Short mmCIF file of N, CA and C in Angstrom, two decimals:
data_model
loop_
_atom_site.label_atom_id
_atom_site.label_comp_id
_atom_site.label_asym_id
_atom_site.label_seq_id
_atom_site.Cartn_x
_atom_site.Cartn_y
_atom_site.Cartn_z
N UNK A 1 58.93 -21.21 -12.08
CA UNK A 1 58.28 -22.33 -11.43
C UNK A 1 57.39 -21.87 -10.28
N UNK A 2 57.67 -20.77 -9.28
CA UNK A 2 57.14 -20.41 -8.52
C UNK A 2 55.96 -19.34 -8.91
N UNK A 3 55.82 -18.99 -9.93
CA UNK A 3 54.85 -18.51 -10.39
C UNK A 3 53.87 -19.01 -11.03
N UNK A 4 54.29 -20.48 -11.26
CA UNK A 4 53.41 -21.37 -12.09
C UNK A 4 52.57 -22.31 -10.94
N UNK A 5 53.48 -22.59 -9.68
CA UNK A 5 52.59 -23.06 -8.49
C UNK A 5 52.09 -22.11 -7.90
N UNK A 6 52.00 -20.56 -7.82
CA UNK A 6 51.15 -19.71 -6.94
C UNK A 6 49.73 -19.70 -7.95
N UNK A 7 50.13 -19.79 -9.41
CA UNK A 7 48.96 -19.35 -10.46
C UNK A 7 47.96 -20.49 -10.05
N UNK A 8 48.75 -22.01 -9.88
CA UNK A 8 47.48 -23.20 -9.55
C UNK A 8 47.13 -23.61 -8.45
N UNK A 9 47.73 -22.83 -7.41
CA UNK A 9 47.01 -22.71 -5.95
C UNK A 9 45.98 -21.59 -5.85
N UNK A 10 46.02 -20.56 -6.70
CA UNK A 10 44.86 -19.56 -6.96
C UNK A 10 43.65 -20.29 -7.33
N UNK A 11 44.17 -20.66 -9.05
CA UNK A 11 43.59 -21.40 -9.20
C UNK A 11 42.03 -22.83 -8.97
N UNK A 12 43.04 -23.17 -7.93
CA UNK A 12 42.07 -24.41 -7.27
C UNK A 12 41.50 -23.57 -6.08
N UNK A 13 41.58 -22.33 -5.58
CA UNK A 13 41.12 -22.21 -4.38
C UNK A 13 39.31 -21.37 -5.16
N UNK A 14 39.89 -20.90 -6.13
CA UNK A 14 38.76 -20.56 -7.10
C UNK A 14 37.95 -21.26 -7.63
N UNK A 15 37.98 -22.50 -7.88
CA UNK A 15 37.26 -23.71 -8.47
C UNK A 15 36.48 -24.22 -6.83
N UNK A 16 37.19 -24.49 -5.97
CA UNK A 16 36.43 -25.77 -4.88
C UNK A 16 35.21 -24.69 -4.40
N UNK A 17 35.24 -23.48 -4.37
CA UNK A 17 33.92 -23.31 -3.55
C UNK A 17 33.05 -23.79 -4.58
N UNK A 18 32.92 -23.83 -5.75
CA UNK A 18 31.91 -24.40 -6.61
C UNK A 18 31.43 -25.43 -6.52
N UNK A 19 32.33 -26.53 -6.12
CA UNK A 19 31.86 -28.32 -5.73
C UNK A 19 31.82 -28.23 -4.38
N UNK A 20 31.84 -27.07 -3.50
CA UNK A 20 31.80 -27.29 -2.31
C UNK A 20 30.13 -27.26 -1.58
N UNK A 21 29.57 -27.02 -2.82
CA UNK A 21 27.91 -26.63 -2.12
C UNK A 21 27.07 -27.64 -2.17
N UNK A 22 25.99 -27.59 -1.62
CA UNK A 22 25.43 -28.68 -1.17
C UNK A 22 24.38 -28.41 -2.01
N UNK A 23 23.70 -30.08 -2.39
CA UNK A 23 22.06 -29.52 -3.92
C UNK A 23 21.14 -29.06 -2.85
N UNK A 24 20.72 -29.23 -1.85
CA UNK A 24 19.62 -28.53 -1.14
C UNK A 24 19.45 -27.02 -1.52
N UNK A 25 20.70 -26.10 -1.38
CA UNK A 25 20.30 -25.05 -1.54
C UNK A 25 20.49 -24.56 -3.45
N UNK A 26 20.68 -25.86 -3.73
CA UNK A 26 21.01 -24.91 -5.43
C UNK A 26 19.35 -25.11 -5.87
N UNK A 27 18.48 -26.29 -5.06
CA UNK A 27 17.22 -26.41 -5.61
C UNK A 27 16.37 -25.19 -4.61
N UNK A 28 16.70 -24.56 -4.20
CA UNK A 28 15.51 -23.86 -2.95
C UNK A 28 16.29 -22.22 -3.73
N UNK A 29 15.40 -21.01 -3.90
CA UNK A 29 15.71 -19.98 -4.35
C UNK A 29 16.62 -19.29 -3.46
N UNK A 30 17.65 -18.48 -3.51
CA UNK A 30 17.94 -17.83 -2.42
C UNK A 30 17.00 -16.85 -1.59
N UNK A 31 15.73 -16.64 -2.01
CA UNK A 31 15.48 -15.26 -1.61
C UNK A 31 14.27 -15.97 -0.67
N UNK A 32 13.97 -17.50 -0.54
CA UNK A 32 12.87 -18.08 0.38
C UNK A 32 13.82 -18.95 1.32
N UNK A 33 13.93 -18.23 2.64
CA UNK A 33 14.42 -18.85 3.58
C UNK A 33 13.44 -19.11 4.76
N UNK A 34 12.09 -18.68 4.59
CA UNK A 34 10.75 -18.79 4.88
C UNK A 34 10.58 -18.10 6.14
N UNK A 35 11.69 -17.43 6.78
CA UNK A 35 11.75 -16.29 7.43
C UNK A 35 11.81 -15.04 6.95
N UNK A 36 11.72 -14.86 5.98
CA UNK A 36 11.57 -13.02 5.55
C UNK A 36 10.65 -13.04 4.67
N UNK A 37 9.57 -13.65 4.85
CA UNK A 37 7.86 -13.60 4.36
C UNK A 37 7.12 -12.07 4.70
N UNK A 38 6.95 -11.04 4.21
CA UNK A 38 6.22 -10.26 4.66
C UNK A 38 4.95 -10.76 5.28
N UNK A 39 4.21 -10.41 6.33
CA UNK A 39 3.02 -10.70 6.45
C UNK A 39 1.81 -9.54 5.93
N UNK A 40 2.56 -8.46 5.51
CA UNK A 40 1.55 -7.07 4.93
C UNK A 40 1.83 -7.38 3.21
N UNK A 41 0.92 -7.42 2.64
CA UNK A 41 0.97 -6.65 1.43
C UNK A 41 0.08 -5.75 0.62
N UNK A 42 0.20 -5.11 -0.29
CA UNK A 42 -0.53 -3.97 -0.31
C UNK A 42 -1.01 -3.99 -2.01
N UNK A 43 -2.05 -3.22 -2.64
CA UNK A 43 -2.66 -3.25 -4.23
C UNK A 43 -2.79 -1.39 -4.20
N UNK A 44 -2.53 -1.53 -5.41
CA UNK A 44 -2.59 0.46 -5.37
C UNK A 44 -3.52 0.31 -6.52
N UNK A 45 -4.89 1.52 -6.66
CA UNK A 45 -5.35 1.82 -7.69
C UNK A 45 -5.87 3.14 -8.05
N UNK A 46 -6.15 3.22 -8.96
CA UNK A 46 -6.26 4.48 -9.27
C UNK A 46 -7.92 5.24 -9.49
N UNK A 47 -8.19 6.00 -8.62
CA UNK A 47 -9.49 6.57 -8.36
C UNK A 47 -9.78 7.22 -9.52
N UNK A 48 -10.96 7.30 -9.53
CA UNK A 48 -11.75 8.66 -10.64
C UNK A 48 -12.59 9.14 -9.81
N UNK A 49 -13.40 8.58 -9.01
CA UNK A 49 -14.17 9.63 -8.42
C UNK A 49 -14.23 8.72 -7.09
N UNK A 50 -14.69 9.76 -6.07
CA UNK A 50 -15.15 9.32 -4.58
C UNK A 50 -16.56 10.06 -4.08
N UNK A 51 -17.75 8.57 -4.27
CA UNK A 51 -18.95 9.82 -3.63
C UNK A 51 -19.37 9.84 -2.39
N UNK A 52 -20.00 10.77 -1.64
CA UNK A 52 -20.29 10.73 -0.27
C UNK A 52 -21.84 10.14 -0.14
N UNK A 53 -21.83 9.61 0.57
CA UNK A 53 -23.08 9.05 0.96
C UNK A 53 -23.23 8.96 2.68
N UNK A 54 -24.58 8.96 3.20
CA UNK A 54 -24.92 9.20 4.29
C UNK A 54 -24.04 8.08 5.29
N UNK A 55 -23.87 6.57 4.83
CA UNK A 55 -23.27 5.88 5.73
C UNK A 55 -21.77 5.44 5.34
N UNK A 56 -21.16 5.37 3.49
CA UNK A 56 -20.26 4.61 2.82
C UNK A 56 -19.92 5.71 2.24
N UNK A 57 -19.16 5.82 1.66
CA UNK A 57 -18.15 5.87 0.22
C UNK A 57 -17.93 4.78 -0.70
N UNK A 58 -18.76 5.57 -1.69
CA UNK A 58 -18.70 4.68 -2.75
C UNK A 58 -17.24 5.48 -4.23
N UNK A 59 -16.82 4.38 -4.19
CA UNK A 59 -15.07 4.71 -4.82
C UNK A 59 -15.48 4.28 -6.30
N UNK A 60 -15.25 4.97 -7.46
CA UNK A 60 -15.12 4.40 -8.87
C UNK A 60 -13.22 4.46 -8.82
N UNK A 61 -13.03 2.79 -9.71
CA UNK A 61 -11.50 2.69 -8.95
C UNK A 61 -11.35 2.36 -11.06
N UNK A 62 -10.19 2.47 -11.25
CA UNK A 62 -9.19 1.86 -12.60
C UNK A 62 -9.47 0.15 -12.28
N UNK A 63 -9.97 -0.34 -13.17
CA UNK A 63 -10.40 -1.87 -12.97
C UNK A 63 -9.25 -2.69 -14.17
N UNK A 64 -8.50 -3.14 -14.33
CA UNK A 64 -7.51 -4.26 -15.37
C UNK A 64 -6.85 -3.04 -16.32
N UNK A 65 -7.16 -1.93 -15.80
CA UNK A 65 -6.40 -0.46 -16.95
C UNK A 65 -7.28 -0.38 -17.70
N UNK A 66 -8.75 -0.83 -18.05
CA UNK A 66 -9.47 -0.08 -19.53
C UNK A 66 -10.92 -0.36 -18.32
N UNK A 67 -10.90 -0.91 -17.29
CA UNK A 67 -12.55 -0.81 -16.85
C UNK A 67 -12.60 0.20 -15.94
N UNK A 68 -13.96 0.38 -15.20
CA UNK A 68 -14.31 0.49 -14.28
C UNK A 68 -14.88 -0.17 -13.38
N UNK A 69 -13.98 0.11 -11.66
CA UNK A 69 -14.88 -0.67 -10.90
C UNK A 69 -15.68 -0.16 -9.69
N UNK A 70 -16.43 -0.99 -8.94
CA UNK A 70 -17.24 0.37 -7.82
C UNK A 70 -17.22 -0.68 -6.22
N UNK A 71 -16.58 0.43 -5.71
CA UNK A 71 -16.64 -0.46 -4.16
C UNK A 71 -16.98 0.46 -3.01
N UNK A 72 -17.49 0.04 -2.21
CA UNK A 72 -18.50 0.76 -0.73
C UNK A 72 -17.55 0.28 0.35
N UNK A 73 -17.37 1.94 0.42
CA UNK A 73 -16.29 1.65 1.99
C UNK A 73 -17.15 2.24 2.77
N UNK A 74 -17.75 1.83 3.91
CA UNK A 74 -18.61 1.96 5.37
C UNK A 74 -17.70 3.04 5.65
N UNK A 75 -18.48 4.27 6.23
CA UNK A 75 -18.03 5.08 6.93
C UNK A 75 -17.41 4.74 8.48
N UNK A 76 -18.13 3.72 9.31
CA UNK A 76 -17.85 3.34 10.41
C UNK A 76 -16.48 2.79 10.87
N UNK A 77 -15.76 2.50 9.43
CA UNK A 77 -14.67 2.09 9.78
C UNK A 77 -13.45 3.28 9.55
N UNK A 78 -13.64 4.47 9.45
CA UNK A 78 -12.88 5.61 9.90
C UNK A 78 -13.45 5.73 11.22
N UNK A 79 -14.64 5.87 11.69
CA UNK A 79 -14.98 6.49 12.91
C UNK A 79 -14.08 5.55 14.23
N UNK A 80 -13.73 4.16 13.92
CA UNK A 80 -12.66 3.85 15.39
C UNK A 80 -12.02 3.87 15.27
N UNK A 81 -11.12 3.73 16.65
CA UNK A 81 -9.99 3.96 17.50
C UNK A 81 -8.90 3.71 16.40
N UNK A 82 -7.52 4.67 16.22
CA UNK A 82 -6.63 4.24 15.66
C UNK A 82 -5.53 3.04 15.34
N UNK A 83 -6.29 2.09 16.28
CA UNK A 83 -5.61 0.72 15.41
C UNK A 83 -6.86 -0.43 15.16
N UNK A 84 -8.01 -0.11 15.39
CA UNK A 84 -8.61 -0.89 14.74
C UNK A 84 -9.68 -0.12 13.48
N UNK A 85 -8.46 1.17 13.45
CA UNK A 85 -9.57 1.79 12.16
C UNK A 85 -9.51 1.16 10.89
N UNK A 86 -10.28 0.70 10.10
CA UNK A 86 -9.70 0.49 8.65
C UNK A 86 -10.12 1.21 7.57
N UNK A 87 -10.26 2.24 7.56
CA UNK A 87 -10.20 3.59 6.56
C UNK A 87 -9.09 4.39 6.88
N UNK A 88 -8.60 4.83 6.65
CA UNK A 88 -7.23 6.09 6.33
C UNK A 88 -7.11 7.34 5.49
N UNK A 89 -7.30 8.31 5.53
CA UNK A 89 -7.43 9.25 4.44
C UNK A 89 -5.85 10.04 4.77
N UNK A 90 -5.29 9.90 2.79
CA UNK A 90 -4.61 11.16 2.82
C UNK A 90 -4.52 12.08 2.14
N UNK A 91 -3.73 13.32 2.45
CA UNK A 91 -3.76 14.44 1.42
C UNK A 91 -3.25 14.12 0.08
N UNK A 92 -3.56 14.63 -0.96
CA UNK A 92 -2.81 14.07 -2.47
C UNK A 92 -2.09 15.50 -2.60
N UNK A 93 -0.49 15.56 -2.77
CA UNK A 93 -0.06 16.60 -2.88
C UNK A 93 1.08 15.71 -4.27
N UNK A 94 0.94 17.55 -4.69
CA UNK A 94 1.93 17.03 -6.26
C UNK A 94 0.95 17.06 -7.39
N UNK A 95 1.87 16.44 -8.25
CA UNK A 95 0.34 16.16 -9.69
C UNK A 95 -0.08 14.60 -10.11
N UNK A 96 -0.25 14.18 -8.98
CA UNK A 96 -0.24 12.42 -9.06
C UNK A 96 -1.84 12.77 -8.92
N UNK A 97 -2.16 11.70 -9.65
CA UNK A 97 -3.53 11.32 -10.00
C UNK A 97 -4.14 10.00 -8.57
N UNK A 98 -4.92 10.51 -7.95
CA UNK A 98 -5.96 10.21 -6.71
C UNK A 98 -5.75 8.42 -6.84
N UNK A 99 -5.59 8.10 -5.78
CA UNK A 99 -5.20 5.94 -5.92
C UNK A 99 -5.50 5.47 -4.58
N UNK A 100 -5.87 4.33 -4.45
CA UNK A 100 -6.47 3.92 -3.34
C UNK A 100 -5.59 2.31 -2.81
N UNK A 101 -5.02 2.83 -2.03
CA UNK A 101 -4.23 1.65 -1.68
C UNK A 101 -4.90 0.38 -0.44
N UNK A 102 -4.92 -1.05 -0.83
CA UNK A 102 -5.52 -1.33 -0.41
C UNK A 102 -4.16 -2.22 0.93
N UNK A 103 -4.17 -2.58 2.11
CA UNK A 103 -3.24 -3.45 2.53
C UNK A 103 -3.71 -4.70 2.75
N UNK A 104 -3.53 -6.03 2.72
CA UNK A 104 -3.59 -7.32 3.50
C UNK A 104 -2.59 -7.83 4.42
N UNK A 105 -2.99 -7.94 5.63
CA UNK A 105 -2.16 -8.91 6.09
C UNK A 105 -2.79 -10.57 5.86
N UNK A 106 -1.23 -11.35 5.78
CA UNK A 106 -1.50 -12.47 5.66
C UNK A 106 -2.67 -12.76 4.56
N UNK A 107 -2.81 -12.03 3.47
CA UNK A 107 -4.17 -11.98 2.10
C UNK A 107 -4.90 -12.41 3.27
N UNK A 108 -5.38 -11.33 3.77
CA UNK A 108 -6.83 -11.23 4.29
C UNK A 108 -6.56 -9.90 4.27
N UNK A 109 -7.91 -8.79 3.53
CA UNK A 109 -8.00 -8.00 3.98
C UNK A 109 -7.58 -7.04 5.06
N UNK A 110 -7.19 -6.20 5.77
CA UNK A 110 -6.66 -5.38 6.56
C UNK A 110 -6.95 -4.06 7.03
N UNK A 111 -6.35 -3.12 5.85
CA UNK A 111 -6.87 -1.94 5.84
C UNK A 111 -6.99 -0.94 4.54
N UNK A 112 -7.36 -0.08 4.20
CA UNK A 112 -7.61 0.45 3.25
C UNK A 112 -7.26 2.09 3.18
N UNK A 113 -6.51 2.68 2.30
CA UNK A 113 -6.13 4.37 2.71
C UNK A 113 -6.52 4.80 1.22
N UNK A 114 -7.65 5.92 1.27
CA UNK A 114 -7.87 6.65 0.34
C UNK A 114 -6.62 8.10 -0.23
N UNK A 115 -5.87 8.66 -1.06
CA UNK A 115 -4.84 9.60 -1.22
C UNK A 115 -5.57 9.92 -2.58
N UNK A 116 -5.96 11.56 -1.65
CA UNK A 116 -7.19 12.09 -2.56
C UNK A 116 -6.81 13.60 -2.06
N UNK A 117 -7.13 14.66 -3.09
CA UNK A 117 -7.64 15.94 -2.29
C UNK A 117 -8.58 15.97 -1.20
N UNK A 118 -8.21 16.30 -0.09
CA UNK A 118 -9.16 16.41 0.75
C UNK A 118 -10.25 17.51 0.53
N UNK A 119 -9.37 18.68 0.49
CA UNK A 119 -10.61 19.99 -0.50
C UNK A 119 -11.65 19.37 -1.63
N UNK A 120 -12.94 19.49 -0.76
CA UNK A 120 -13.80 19.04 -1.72
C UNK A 120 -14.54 20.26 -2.65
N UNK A 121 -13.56 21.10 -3.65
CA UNK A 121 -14.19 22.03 -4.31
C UNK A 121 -14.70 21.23 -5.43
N UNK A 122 -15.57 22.14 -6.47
CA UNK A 122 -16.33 21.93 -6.92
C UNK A 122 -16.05 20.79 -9.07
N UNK A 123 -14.72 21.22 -8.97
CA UNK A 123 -13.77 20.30 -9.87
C UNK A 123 -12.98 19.06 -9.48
N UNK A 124 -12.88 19.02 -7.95
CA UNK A 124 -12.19 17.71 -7.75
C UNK A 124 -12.89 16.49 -7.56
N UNK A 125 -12.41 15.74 -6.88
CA UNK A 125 -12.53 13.62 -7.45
C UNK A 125 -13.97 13.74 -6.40
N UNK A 126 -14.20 14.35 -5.47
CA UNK A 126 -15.35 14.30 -4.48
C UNK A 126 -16.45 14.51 -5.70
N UNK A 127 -17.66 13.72 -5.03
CA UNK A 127 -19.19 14.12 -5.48
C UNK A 127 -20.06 13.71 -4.11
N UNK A 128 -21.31 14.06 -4.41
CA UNK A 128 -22.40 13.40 -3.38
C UNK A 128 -23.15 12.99 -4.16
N UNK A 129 -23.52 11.50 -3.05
CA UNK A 129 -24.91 10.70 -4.14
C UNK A 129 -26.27 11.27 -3.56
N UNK A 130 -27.19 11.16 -3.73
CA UNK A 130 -28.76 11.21 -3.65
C UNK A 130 -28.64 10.23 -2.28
N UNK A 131 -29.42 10.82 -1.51
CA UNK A 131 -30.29 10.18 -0.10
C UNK A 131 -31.17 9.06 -0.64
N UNK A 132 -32.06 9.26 -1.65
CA UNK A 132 -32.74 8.12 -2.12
C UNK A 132 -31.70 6.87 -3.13
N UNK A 133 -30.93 7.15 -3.22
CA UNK A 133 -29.75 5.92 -3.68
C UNK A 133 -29.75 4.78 -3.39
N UNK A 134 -29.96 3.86 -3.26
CA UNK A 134 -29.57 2.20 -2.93
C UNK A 134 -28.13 1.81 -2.88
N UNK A 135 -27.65 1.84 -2.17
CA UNK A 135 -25.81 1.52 -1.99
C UNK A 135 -25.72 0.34 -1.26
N UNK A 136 -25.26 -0.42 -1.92
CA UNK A 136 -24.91 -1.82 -1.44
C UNK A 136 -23.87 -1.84 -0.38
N UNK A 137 -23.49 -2.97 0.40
CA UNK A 137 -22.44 -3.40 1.49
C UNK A 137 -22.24 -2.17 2.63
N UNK A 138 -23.39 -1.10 2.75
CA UNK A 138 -22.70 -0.29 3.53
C UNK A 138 -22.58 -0.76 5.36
N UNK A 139 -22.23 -1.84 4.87
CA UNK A 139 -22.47 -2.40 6.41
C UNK A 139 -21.16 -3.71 6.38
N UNK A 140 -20.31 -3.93 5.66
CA UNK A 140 -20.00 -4.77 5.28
C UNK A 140 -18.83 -4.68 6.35
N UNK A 141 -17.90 -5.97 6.68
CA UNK A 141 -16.42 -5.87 7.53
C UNK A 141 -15.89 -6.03 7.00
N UNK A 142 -15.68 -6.23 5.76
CA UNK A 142 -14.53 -6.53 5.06
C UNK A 142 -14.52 -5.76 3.34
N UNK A 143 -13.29 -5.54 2.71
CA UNK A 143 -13.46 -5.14 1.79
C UNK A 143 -13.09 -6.29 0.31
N UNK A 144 -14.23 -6.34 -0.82
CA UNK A 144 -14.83 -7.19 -1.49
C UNK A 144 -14.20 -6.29 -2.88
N UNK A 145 -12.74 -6.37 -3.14
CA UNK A 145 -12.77 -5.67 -4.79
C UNK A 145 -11.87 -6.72 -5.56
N UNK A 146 -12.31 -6.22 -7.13
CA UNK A 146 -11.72 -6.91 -8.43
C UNK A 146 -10.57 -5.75 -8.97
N UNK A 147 -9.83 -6.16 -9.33
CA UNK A 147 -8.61 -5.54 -9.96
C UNK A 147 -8.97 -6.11 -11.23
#
């Protein structure tokens, strides 16, 4: 008998947290409590080439996995101060293939870090364009790409 009332006091103590919850939270996800919103988020892609030009860098990036796409990063925005720079360069070490990560805060634009060989020998992702070239946005504040 006493094993048959400990089994249905287990029992029921196992069942009530189930009717014990309230529908507010069975309709709201657990994981949006609208305090742990990142405000950074970030797009990674994958470079093929980076050319130098007198004022920009112009990036050929992996566009939807079968295109290509082309975007002009202003040199001027490496040249300031370390928190309002928005260029970043890093070394590519290992055998990972060259990617260009882009960040937003709050989806707005932010900042942008190239992870590339920096050695610009004569087989790697570096080229130079022509002085007579036409390069669009090299003046631009913000960065303008399609994935």
């Amino acid at each position: 008998m006493k094993k048959i009332l400990l089994a249905l006091v287990i029992a029921c103590a196992a069942v009530l947290p189930a009717f014990s919850q309230s529908d507010s939270t069975a309709t709201k996800p657990i994981w949006d409590h609208g305090d742990n919103v990142a405000e950074f988020t970030y797009r990674n892609v994958r470079i093929y080439k980076v050319y130098d030009y007198k004022t920009a860098y112009v990036v050929l990036y992996e566009k939807g996995g079968v295109n290509v796409g082309t975007v002009t990063i202003p040199k001027k925005w490496y040249s300031k101060n370390g928190a309002e720079r928005k260029l970043e360069f890093r070394n590519l070490s290992g055998n990972l293939d060259p990617y260009m990560t882009i960040i937003y805060k709050n989806d707005e634009f932010y900042k942008v870090w190239l992870t590339l060989p920096l050695a610009r020998t004569a087989n790697s992702v570096w080229g130079v364009l022509p002085t007579y070239t036409e390069v669009p946005n090299t003046d631009a504040e913000t960065l303008e790409i399609e994935f």
